[in-house]
mmCIF file of C-alpha atoms and ligand atoms in Angstrom:
data_model
loop_
_atom_site.group_PDB
_atom_site.id
_atom_site.type_symbol
_atom_site.label_atom_id
_atom_site.label_comp_id
_atom_site.label_asym_id
_atom_site.label_seq_id
_atom_site.Cartn_x
_atom_site.Cartn_y
_atom_site.Cartn_z
ATOM 1 C CA UNK A 14 11.167 -6.693 24.332
ATOM 2 C CA UNK A 15 10.016 -3.465 25.472
ATOM 3 C CA UNK A 16 7.127 -2.513 22.618
ATOM 4 C CA UNK A 17 5.810 0.055 24.479
ATOM 5 C CA UNK A 18 9.482 1.590 24.126
ATOM 6 C CA UNK A 19 9.203 0.720 20.259
ATOM 7 C CA UNK A 20 5.742 2.478 20.367
ATOM 8 C CA UNK A 21 6.650 5.222 21.059
ATOM 9 C CA UNK A 22 10.187 5.679 18.974
ATOM 10 C CA UNK A 23 7.651 4.864 16.310
ATOM 11 C CA UNK A 24 5.406 7.532 17.217
ATOM 12 C CA UNK A 25 8.426 9.669 17.390
ATOM 13 C CA UNK A 26 9.583 8.732 14.030
ATOM 14 C CA UNK A 27 6.081 9.641 11.759
ATOM 15 C CA UNK A 28 5.521 12.748 13.631
ATOM 16 C CA UNK A 29 6.801 14.444 10.450
ATOM 17 C CA UNK A 30 4.661 13.105 7.653
ATOM 18 C CA UNK A 31 1.483 12.287 10.144
ATOM 19 C CA UNK A 32 -2.062 13.662 8.778
ATOM 20 C CA UNK A 33 -0.321 12.619 5.272
ATOM 21 C CA UNK A 34 -2.409 10.470 2.184
ATOM 22 C CA UNK A 35 -6.048 11.308 1.322
ATOM 23 C CA UNK A 36 -8.659 10.683 3.604
ATOM 24 C CA UNK A 37 -11.365 8.352 1.806
ATOM 25 C CA UNK A 38 -14.223 11.018 0.797
ATOM 26 C CA UNK A 39 -16.124 8.827 -1.625
ATOM 27 C CA UNK A 40 -18.566 7.321 1.828
ATOM 28 C CA UNK A 41 -19.638 11.575 2.426
ATOM 29 C CA UNK A 42 -19.484 10.372 6.487
ATOM 30 C CA UNK A 43 -15.659 9.581 6.401
ATOM 31 C CA UNK A 44 -15.049 12.628 4.516
ATOM 32 C CA UNK A 45 -14.731 14.614 8.271
ATOM 33 C CA UNK A 46 -11.871 13.192 9.728
ATOM 34 C CA UNK A 47 -9.634 14.596 11.208
ATOM 35 C CA UNK A 48 -6.145 13.414 8.897
ATOM 36 C CA UNK A 49 -3.860 14.096 12.229
ATOM 37 C CA UNK A 50 -5.097 10.609 13.761
ATOM 38 C CA UNK A 51 -2.323 8.239 14.751
ATOM 39 C CA UNK A 52 -2.928 5.407 16.829
ATOM 40 C CA UNK A 53 -1.150 1.706 17.064
ATOM 41 C CA UNK A 54 -1.421 -0.785 19.371
ATOM 42 C CA UNK A 55 0.297 -4.452 20.020
ATOM 43 C CA UNK A 56 -1.129 -6.759 21.890
ATOM 44 C CA UNK A 57 0.633 -9.813 22.665
ATOM 45 C CA UNK A 58 -1.280 -13.799 22.398
ATOM 46 C CA UNK A 59 0.977 -14.106 26.225
ATOM 47 C CA UNK A 60 -0.899 -10.640 27.345
ATOM 48 C CA UNK A 61 1.818 -7.963 27.180
ATOM 49 C CA UNK A 62 -0.160 -4.786 25.988
ATOM 50 C CA UNK A 63 1.463 -1.550 24.649
ATOM 51 C CA UNK A 64 -0.250 1.685 23.227
ATOM 52 C CA UNK A 65 0.417 5.064 22.050
ATOM 53 C CA UNK A 66 -1.918 7.544 20.279
ATOM 54 C CA UNK A 67 -5.322 7.605 19.385
ATOM 55 C CA UNK A 68 -5.941 3.642 21.135
ATOM 56 C CA UNK A 69 -8.724 3.746 22.547
ATOM 57 C CA UNK A 70 -10.420 6.211 19.830
ATOM 58 C CA UNK A 71 -13.165 4.608 17.536
ATOM 59 C CA UNK A 72 -12.829 4.322 13.912
ATOM 60 C CA UNK A 73 -15.030 3.625 11.026
ATOM 61 C CA UNK A 74 -13.138 -0.547 10.473
ATOM 62 C CA UNK A 75 -14.687 -0.576 6.987
ATOM 63 C CA UNK A 76 -12.469 -3.348 4.813
ATOM 64 C CA UNK A 77 -10.793 -4.590 7.957
ATOM 65 C CA UNK A 78 -14.583 -6.294 8.985
ATOM 66 C CA UNK A 79 -13.234 -8.472 5.814
ATOM 67 C CA UNK A 80 -11.674 -10.613 8.307
ATOM 68 C CA UNK A 81 -14.446 -10.934 10.564
ATOM 69 C CA UNK A 82 -16.568 -12.188 8.022
ATOM 70 C CA UNK A 83 -14.604 -14.541 6.170
ATOM 71 C CA UNK A 84 -13.904 -16.316 9.973
ATOM 72 C CA UNK A 85 -18.122 -16.524 10.294
ATOM 73 C CA UNK A 86 -18.360 -18.064 7.093
ATOM 74 C CA UNK A 87 -15.571 -20.527 7.583
ATOM 75 C CA UNK A 88 -17.056 -21.054 10.605
ATOM 76 C CA UNK A 89 -20.455 -21.842 8.658
ATOM 77 C CA UNK A 90 -18.531 -24.822 7.200
ATOM 78 C CA UNK A 91 -20.397 -23.993 3.936
ATOM 79 C CA UNK A 92 -19.013 -26.365 1.119
ATOM 80 C CA UNK A 93 -19.436 -23.466 -1.736
ATOM 81 C CA UNK A 94 -17.197 -21.169 -0.462
ATOM 82 C CA UNK A 95 -14.088 -21.906 -2.967
ATOM 83 C CA UNK A 96 -15.922 -21.875 -5.515
ATOM 84 C CA UNK A 97 -17.894 -18.660 -5.297
ATOM 85 C CA UNK A 98 -14.803 -17.062 -4.845
ATOM 86 C CA UNK A 99 -11.026 -17.145 -5.332
ATOM 87 C CA UNK A 100 -7.812 -17.170 -3.529
ATOM 88 C CA UNK A 101 -5.432 -15.173 -5.899
ATOM 89 C CA UNK A 102 -4.965 -11.315 -5.213
ATOM 90 C CA UNK A 103 -6.183 -8.802 -8.045
ATOM 91 C CA UNK A 104 -4.235 -6.926 -8.970
ATOM 92 C CA UNK A 105 -6.654 -4.148 -9.138
ATOM 93 C CA UNK A 106 -8.447 -2.185 -7.226
ATOM 94 C CA UNK A 107 -10.482 -2.688 -4.423
ATOM 95 C CA UNK A 108 -13.757 -1.482 -6.517
ATOM 96 C CA UNK A 109 -12.942 -2.523 -9.403
ATOM 97 C CA UNK A 110 -16.048 -4.237 -12.094
ATOM 98 C CA UNK A 111 -13.331 -5.484 -14.505
ATOM 99 C CA UNK A 112 -12.428 -8.405 -13.481
ATOM 100 C CA UNK A 113 -16.055 -10.108 -12.955
ATOM 101 C CA UNK A 114 -16.814 -9.497 -16.491
ATOM 102 C CA UNK A 115 -14.179 -11.884 -17.790
ATOM 103 C CA UNK A 116 -13.891 -14.302 -14.825
ATOM 104 C CA UNK A 117 -18.160 -15.016 -14.757
ATOM 105 C CA UNK A 118 -18.949 -13.184 -11.669
ATOM 106 C CA UNK A 119 -16.326 -15.002 -9.918
ATOM 107 C CA UNK A 120 -14.796 -12.636 -8.041
ATOM 108 C CA UNK A 121 -10.671 -12.922 -7.164
ATOM 109 C CA UNK A 122 -10.299 -12.965 -3.341
ATOM 110 C CA UNK A 123 -12.202 -12.867 -0.037
ATOM 111 C CA UNK A 124 -11.080 -9.036 0.410
ATOM 112 C CA UNK A 125 -12.114 -6.988 -2.740
ATOM 113 C CA UNK A 126 -15.645 -5.948 -2.275
ATOM 114 C CA UNK A 127 -17.086 -8.044 -4.723
ATOM 115 C CA UNK A 128 -15.255 -11.163 -2.909
ATOM 116 C CA UNK A 129 -16.697 -9.475 0.563
ATOM 117 C CA UNK A 130 -20.348 -9.636 -0.682
ATOM 118 C CA UNK A 131 -20.090 -12.681 -1.697
ATOM 119 C CA UNK A 132 -19.152 -13.880 1.448
ATOM 120 C CA UNK A 133 -21.632 -11.866 2.628
ATOM 121 C CA UNK A 134 -23.876 -13.506 0.870
ATOM 122 C CA UNK A 135 -23.483 -17.042 2.443
ATOM 123 C CA UNK A 136 -23.741 -14.939 6.009
ATOM 124 C CA UNK A 137 -26.960 -14.121 5.422
ATOM 125 C CA UNK A 138 -27.602 -17.299 3.395
ATOM 126 C CA UNK A 139 -26.319 -19.460 7.041
ATOM 127 C CA UNK A 140 -27.604 -16.560 10.277
ATOM 128 C CA UNK A 141 -31.248 -15.094 10.697
ATOM 129 C CA UNK A 142 -30.035 -12.416 11.536
ATOM 130 C CA UNK A 143 -27.267 -11.523 10.257
ATOM 131 C CA UNK A 144 -26.310 -7.660 11.536
ATOM 132 C CA UNK A 145 -26.855 -8.955 14.718
ATOM 133 C CA UNK A 146 -24.118 -11.769 14.285
ATOM 134 C CA UNK A 147 -21.765 -9.804 12.784
ATOM 135 C CA UNK A 148 -21.951 -7.724 15.888
ATOM 136 C CA UNK A 149 -22.255 -10.446 18.010
ATOM 137 C CA UNK A 150 -19.041 -12.013 16.752
ATOM 138 C CA UNK A 151 -17.021 -8.994 16.657
ATOM 139 C CA UNK A 152 -17.844 -8.298 20.804
ATOM 140 C CA UNK A 153 -17.408 -11.362 21.911
ATOM 141 C CA UNK A 154 -13.490 -12.095 20.372
ATOM 142 C CA UNK A 155 -13.014 -7.752 21.202
ATOM 143 C CA UNK A 156 -14.114 -8.514 24.369
ATOM 144 C CA UNK A 157 -16.511 -5.526 23.822
ATOM 145 C CA UNK A 158 -19.978 -5.480 24.453
ATOM 146 C CA UNK A 159 -20.416 -1.621 22.868
ATOM 147 C CA UNK A 160 -18.783 -2.012 19.805
ATOM 148 C CA UNK A 161 -21.453 -1.111 17.081
ATOM 149 C CA UNK A 162 -22.663 -0.403 13.755
ATOM 150 C CA UNK A 163 -22.433 3.719 13.073
ATOM 151 C CA UNK A 164 -25.374 3.999 11.247
ATOM 152 C CA UNK A 165 -24.219 7.141 10.326
ATOM 153 C CA UNK A 166 -21.434 5.524 8.195
ATOM 154 C CA UNK A 167 -23.276 2.718 7.212
ATOM 155 C CA UNK A 168 -26.241 4.932 6.094
ATOM 156 C CA UNK A 169 -24.009 7.369 4.365
ATOM 157 C CA UNK A 170 -22.387 4.219 2.027
ATOM 158 C CA UNK A 171 -26.204 2.932 1.407
ATOM 159 C CA UNK A 172 -26.756 6.197 -0.640
ATOM 160 C CA UNK A 173 -23.908 6.803 -2.038
ATOM 161 C CA UNK A 174 -22.979 2.551 -3.317
ATOM 162 C CA UNK A 175 -23.465 2.820 -6.427
ATOM 163 C CA UNK A 176 -20.142 0.951 -7.425
ATOM 164 C CA UNK A 177 -21.047 -1.970 -4.528
ATOM 165 C CA UNK A 178 -24.679 -2.520 -6.173
ATOM 166 C CA UNK A 179 -23.562 -2.731 -9.185
ATOM 167 C CA UNK A 180 -20.950 -5.693 -8.659
ATOM 168 C CA UNK A 181 -24.009 -6.857 -6.627
ATOM 169 C CA UNK A 182 -25.941 -6.919 -8.564
ATOM 170 C CA UNK A 183 -22.889 -7.940 -11.850
ATOM 171 C CA UNK A 184 -22.544 -11.061 -9.782
ATOM 172 C CA UNK A 185 -26.430 -11.831 -8.861
ATOM 173 C CA UNK A 186 -26.677 -12.256 -12.565
ATOM 174 C CA UNK A 187 -24.382 -14.487 -13.360
ATOM 175 C CA UNK A 188 -26.226 -16.688 -9.841
ATOM 176 C CA UNK A 189 -22.962 -16.108 -7.816
ATOM 177 C CA UNK A 190 -25.713 -13.931 -5.048
ATOM 178 C CA UNK A 191 -28.257 -16.314 -3.820
ATOM 179 C CA UNK A 192 -30.294 -13.685 -1.951
ATOM 180 C CA UNK A 193 -31.638 -9.799 -2.547
ATOM 181 C CA UNK A 194 -28.439 -7.855 -3.092
ATOM 182 C CA UNK A 195 -30.071 -4.725 -1.933
ATOM 183 C CA UNK A 196 -30.571 -7.183 1.787
ATOM 184 C CA UNK A 197 -27.236 -8.550 1.515
ATOM 185 C CA UNK A 198 -25.362 -5.569 0.557
ATOM 186 C CA UNK A 199 -27.357 -3.922 3.333
ATOM 187 C CA UNK A 200 -26.016 -6.097 5.841
ATOM 188 C CA UNK A 201 -22.255 -5.513 4.034
ATOM 189 C CA UNK A 202 -22.624 -1.538 4.360
ATOM 190 C CA UNK A 203 -23.500 -2.239 8.067
ATOM 191 C CA UNK A 204 -20.505 -4.448 8.779
ATOM 192 C CA UNK A 205 -18.026 -2.111 7.203
ATOM 193 C CA UNK A 206 -19.822 0.850 9.903
ATOM 194 C CA UNK A 207 -18.229 -0.736 12.451
ATOM 195 C CA UNK A 208 -16.993 1.655 14.573
ATOM 196 C CA UNK A 209 -13.452 0.215 16.816
ATOM 197 C CA UNK A 210 -10.265 1.622 18.012
ATOM 198 C CA UNK A 211 -6.926 -0.072 17.595
ATOM 199 C CA UNK A 212 -6.829 -1.422 21.336
ATOM 200 C CA UNK A 213 -10.703 -3.642 20.825
ATOM 201 C CA UNK A 214 -8.683 -4.275 17.087
ATOM 202 C CA UNK A 215 -6.341 -5.739 18.154
ATOM 203 C CA UNK A 216 -7.911 -7.676 20.943
ATOM 204 C CA UNK A 217 -10.276 -9.055 18.687
ATOM 205 C CA UNK A 218 -7.997 -10.421 15.842
ATOM 206 C CA UNK A 219 -5.510 -12.421 18.422
ATOM 207 C CA UNK A 220 -7.056 -15.577 17.403
ATOM 208 C CA UNK A 221 -5.324 -15.070 14.208
ATOM 209 C CA UNK A 222 -2.103 -15.080 15.832
ATOM 210 C CA UNK A 223 -2.748 -17.440 18.097
ATOM 211 C CA UNK A 224 -3.727 -20.700 15.673
ATOM 212 C CA UNK A 225 -6.996 -20.337 15.894
ATOM 213 C CA UNK A 226 -7.644 -19.607 19.949
ATOM 214 C CA UNK A 227 -8.919 -16.708 21.248
ATOM 215 C CA UNK A 228 -6.174 -16.476 24.164
ATOM 216 C CA UNK A 229 -7.832 -14.045 26.339
ATOM 217 C CA UNK A 230 -11.100 -16.411 26.803
ATOM 218 C CA UNK A 231 -9.050 -19.606 25.599
ATOM 219 C CA UNK A 232 -12.117 -20.652 23.086
ATOM 220 C CA UNK A 233 -11.474 -21.525 19.936
ATOM 221 C CA UNK A 234 -12.799 -19.468 16.141
ATOM 222 C CA UNK A 235 -11.417 -21.508 14.059
ATOM 223 C CA UNK A 236 -9.327 -24.559 13.500
ATOM 224 C CA UNK A 237 -5.509 -23.454 13.258
ATOM 225 C CA UNK A 238 -5.401 -24.834 9.913
ATOM 226 C CA UNK A 239 -7.974 -21.770 9.112
ATOM 227 C CA UNK A 240 -6.380 -19.846 10.613
ATOM 228 C CA UNK A 241 -3.530 -20.064 9.222
ATOM 229 C CA UNK A 242 -5.196 -20.078 5.625
ATOM 230 C CA UNK A 243 -7.056 -16.692 6.091
ATOM 231 C CA UNK A 244 -3.376 -15.358 7.706
ATOM 232 C CA UNK A 245 -2.086 -16.804 3.648
ATOM 233 C CA UNK A 246 -4.943 -14.480 2.277
ATOM 234 C CA UNK A 247 -4.599 -11.600 4.148
ATOM 235 C CA UNK A 248 -0.218 -11.654 3.176
ATOM 236 C CA UNK A 249 -0.782 -12.280 -0.915
ATOM 237 C CA UNK A 250 -4.306 -10.307 -1.010
ATOM 238 C CA UNK A 251 -4.912 -7.732 2.165
ATOM 239 C CA UNK A 252 -3.313 -5.433 1.053
ATOM 240 C CA UNK A 253 -5.371 -4.461 -2.503
ATOM 241 C CA UNK A 254 -3.136 -3.654 -4.872
ATOM 242 C CA UNK A 255 -0.320 -2.849 -3.174
ATOM 243 C CA UNK A 256 -0.024 -5.796 -1.624
ATOM 244 C CA UNK A 257 3.568 -6.675 -2.783
ATOM 245 C CA UNK A 258 4.814 -3.830 -1.501
ATOM 246 C CA UNK A 259 3.164 -4.365 2.060
ATOM 247 C CA UNK A 260 4.843 -7.841 1.515
ATOM 248 C CA UNK A 261 8.512 -6.051 0.404
ATOM 249 C CA UNK A 262 8.122 -3.593 3.140
ATOM 250 C CA UNK A 263 6.407 -4.881 5.898
ATOM 251 C CA UNK A 264 6.425 -8.962 4.834
ATOM 252 C CA UNK A 265 3.386 -9.682 7.936
ATOM 253 C CA UNK A 266 -0.326 -11.102 6.977
ATOM 254 C CA UNK A 267 -2.604 -7.783 7.336
ATOM 255 C CA UNK A 268 -5.832 -6.861 5.792
ATOM 256 C CA UNK A 269 -6.493 -2.210 5.519
ATOM 257 C CA UNK A 270 -9.579 -1.027 5.391
ATOM 258 C CA UNK A 271 -10.040 2.919 3.692
ATOM 259 C CA UNK A 272 -11.048 4.042 7.713
ATOM 260 C CA UNK A 273 -7.412 4.068 7.581
ATOM 261 C CA UNK A 274 -6.564 1.119 9.978
ATOM 262 C CA UNK A 275 -4.605 -1.322 9.169
ATOM 263 C CA UNK A 276 -4.389 -5.266 11.558
ATOM 264 C CA UNK A 277 -1.106 -7.346 11.206
ATOM 265 C CA UNK A 278 -0.196 -10.297 13.017
ATOM 266 C CA UNK A 279 2.937 -12.705 13.891
ATOM 267 C CA UNK A 280 1.763 -16.041 14.396
ATOM 268 C CA UNK A 281 1.956 -17.370 16.838
ATOM 269 C CA UNK A 282 3.105 -14.294 18.914
ATOM 270 C CA UNK A 283 0.808 -11.175 18.628
ATOM 271 C CA UNK A 284 -1.520 -8.727 16.731
ATOM 272 C CA UNK A 285 -0.602 -5.173 15.649
ATOM 273 C CA UNK A 286 -2.926 -2.659 14.933
ATOM 274 C CA UNK A 287 -2.816 1.152 13.207
ATOM 275 C CA UNK A 288 -4.758 4.004 12.315
ATOM 276 C CA UNK A 289 -4.202 7.111 10.401
ATOM 277 C CA UNK A 290 -6.713 8.221 7.819
ATOM 278 C CA UNK A 291 -4.862 10.044 5.277
ATOM 279 C CA UNK A 292 -4.238 6.976 2.279
ATOM 280 C CA UNK A 293 -2.553 6.072 -0.044
ATOM 281 C CA UNK A 294 -3.428 5.730 -3.621
ATOM 282 C CA UNK A 295 -4.470 1.837 -3.253
ATOM 283 C CA UNK A 296 -6.397 2.745 -0.769
ATOM 284 C CA UNK A 297 -4.343 2.263 2.182
ATOM 285 C CA UNK A 298 -3.166 3.852 5.329
ATOM 286 C CA UNK A 299 -0.178 6.016 4.513
ATOM 287 C CA UNK A 300 1.045 6.693 7.262
ATOM 288 C CA UNK A 301 -0.400 3.344 8.758
ATOM 289 C CA UNK A 302 1.904 1.435 6.255
ATOM 290 C CA UNK A 303 5.690 3.601 7.584
ATOM 291 C CA UNK A 304 4.353 2.901 10.978
ATOM 292 C CA UNK A 305 4.495 -0.940 9.966
ATOM 293 C CA UNK A 306 7.344 -1.005 8.717
ATOM 294 C CA UNK A 307 9.695 1.046 11.206
ATOM 295 C CA UNK A 308 7.774 -1.684 13.499
ATOM 296 C CA UNK A 309 9.946 -4.338 11.561
ATOM 297 C CA UNK A 310 12.736 -2.652 11.266
ATOM 298 C CA UNK A 311 12.869 -2.028 15.281
ATOM 299 C CA UNK A 312 12.104 -5.654 16.292
ATOM 300 C CA UNK A 313 12.930 -7.710 13.213
ATOM 301 C CA UNK A 314 8.899 -9.377 13.441
ATOM 302 C CA UNK A 315 8.683 -10.179 9.666
ATOM 303 C CA UNK A 316 6.700 -13.584 8.440
ATOM 304 C CA UNK A 317 10.364 -13.491 6.758
HETATM 305 O O1 DON B 401 -17.386 -0.719 0.117
HETATM 306 C C1 DON B 401 -16.291 0.302 0.406
HETATM 307 O O2 DON B 401 -16.116 0.595 -0.465
HETATM 308 C C2 DON B 401 -16.092 0.368 1.713
HETATM 309 N N1 DON B 401 -17.079 0.209 2.579
HETATM 310 C C3 DON B 401 -14.791 -0.251 2.206
HETATM 311 C C4 DON B 401 -13.477 -0.070 1.128
HETATM 312 C C5 DON B 401 -12.372 -0.060 1.821
HETATM 313 O O3 DON B 401 -12.154 -0.541 3.097
HETATM 314 C C6 DON B 401 -11.493 -0.988 1.467
HETATM 315 N N2 DON B 401 -9.831 -0.914 2.200
HETATM 316 N N3 DON B 401 -8.771 -0.324 2.185
#
């Protein structure tokens, strides 16, 4: 299949809607991003690569970092993960507090904010230098040793992250955060601030398309079983309260971030990444979702 021709076609198709959606402004450092940015890449497990738009421009990966930390927490073989975090879609906003009260401080899944805090708490307990461990991991899988935190974004989130802190303290009151809330949340804000391009992301997450093995290095990152499980969680929980609509339209395990990025996996075949900063009501890239829908329509590459 000629993926470059397909991406060119999609780039052309989405031109009339580029700029639609609302850039996340609840994180002040993200508010100034040009909503007209667009990029899309395809990276196959057998080494084909195609791209359109601003594919090498770095953006804030935000909640896409939740795949990184979940992979690392699973790799720590911490047996407590699934007694501390659920595996069900939340049906609520990614930063909702309501379910936490009803469900005794156990977040529904690792991809909503509260669930990611617990996962980061696990990383904090298992690594002496958790921020550095997260950077080392993402640099390794993306083959790009220049990837770094965007400190302006991290500090912006720390200054304004009262809702995240509230969730952290609330879970701590149930005993579900084991370390100091401010320290765990500092790691969380830094992981969300990591700046990467679509090219970096579609290289990094190829292990999820290849049974846990990074094809670029021939290295096992996690077991096939765990790779399948992360894909299952991405399919059912990766797109927040529009996960059902996204599965209907796209049908691929995916994870979004409020920076406007989405990573999608075609198991056994490829990692697709798209970036367009304008978000839908549920916090997912509006144009990015449409571009992925077009990709699946043109290629038939859906898991269903
Ligand atoms: O904690 C937050 O609210 C952000 N750092 C991340 C949220 C996010 O990316 C949700 N994604 N769609």
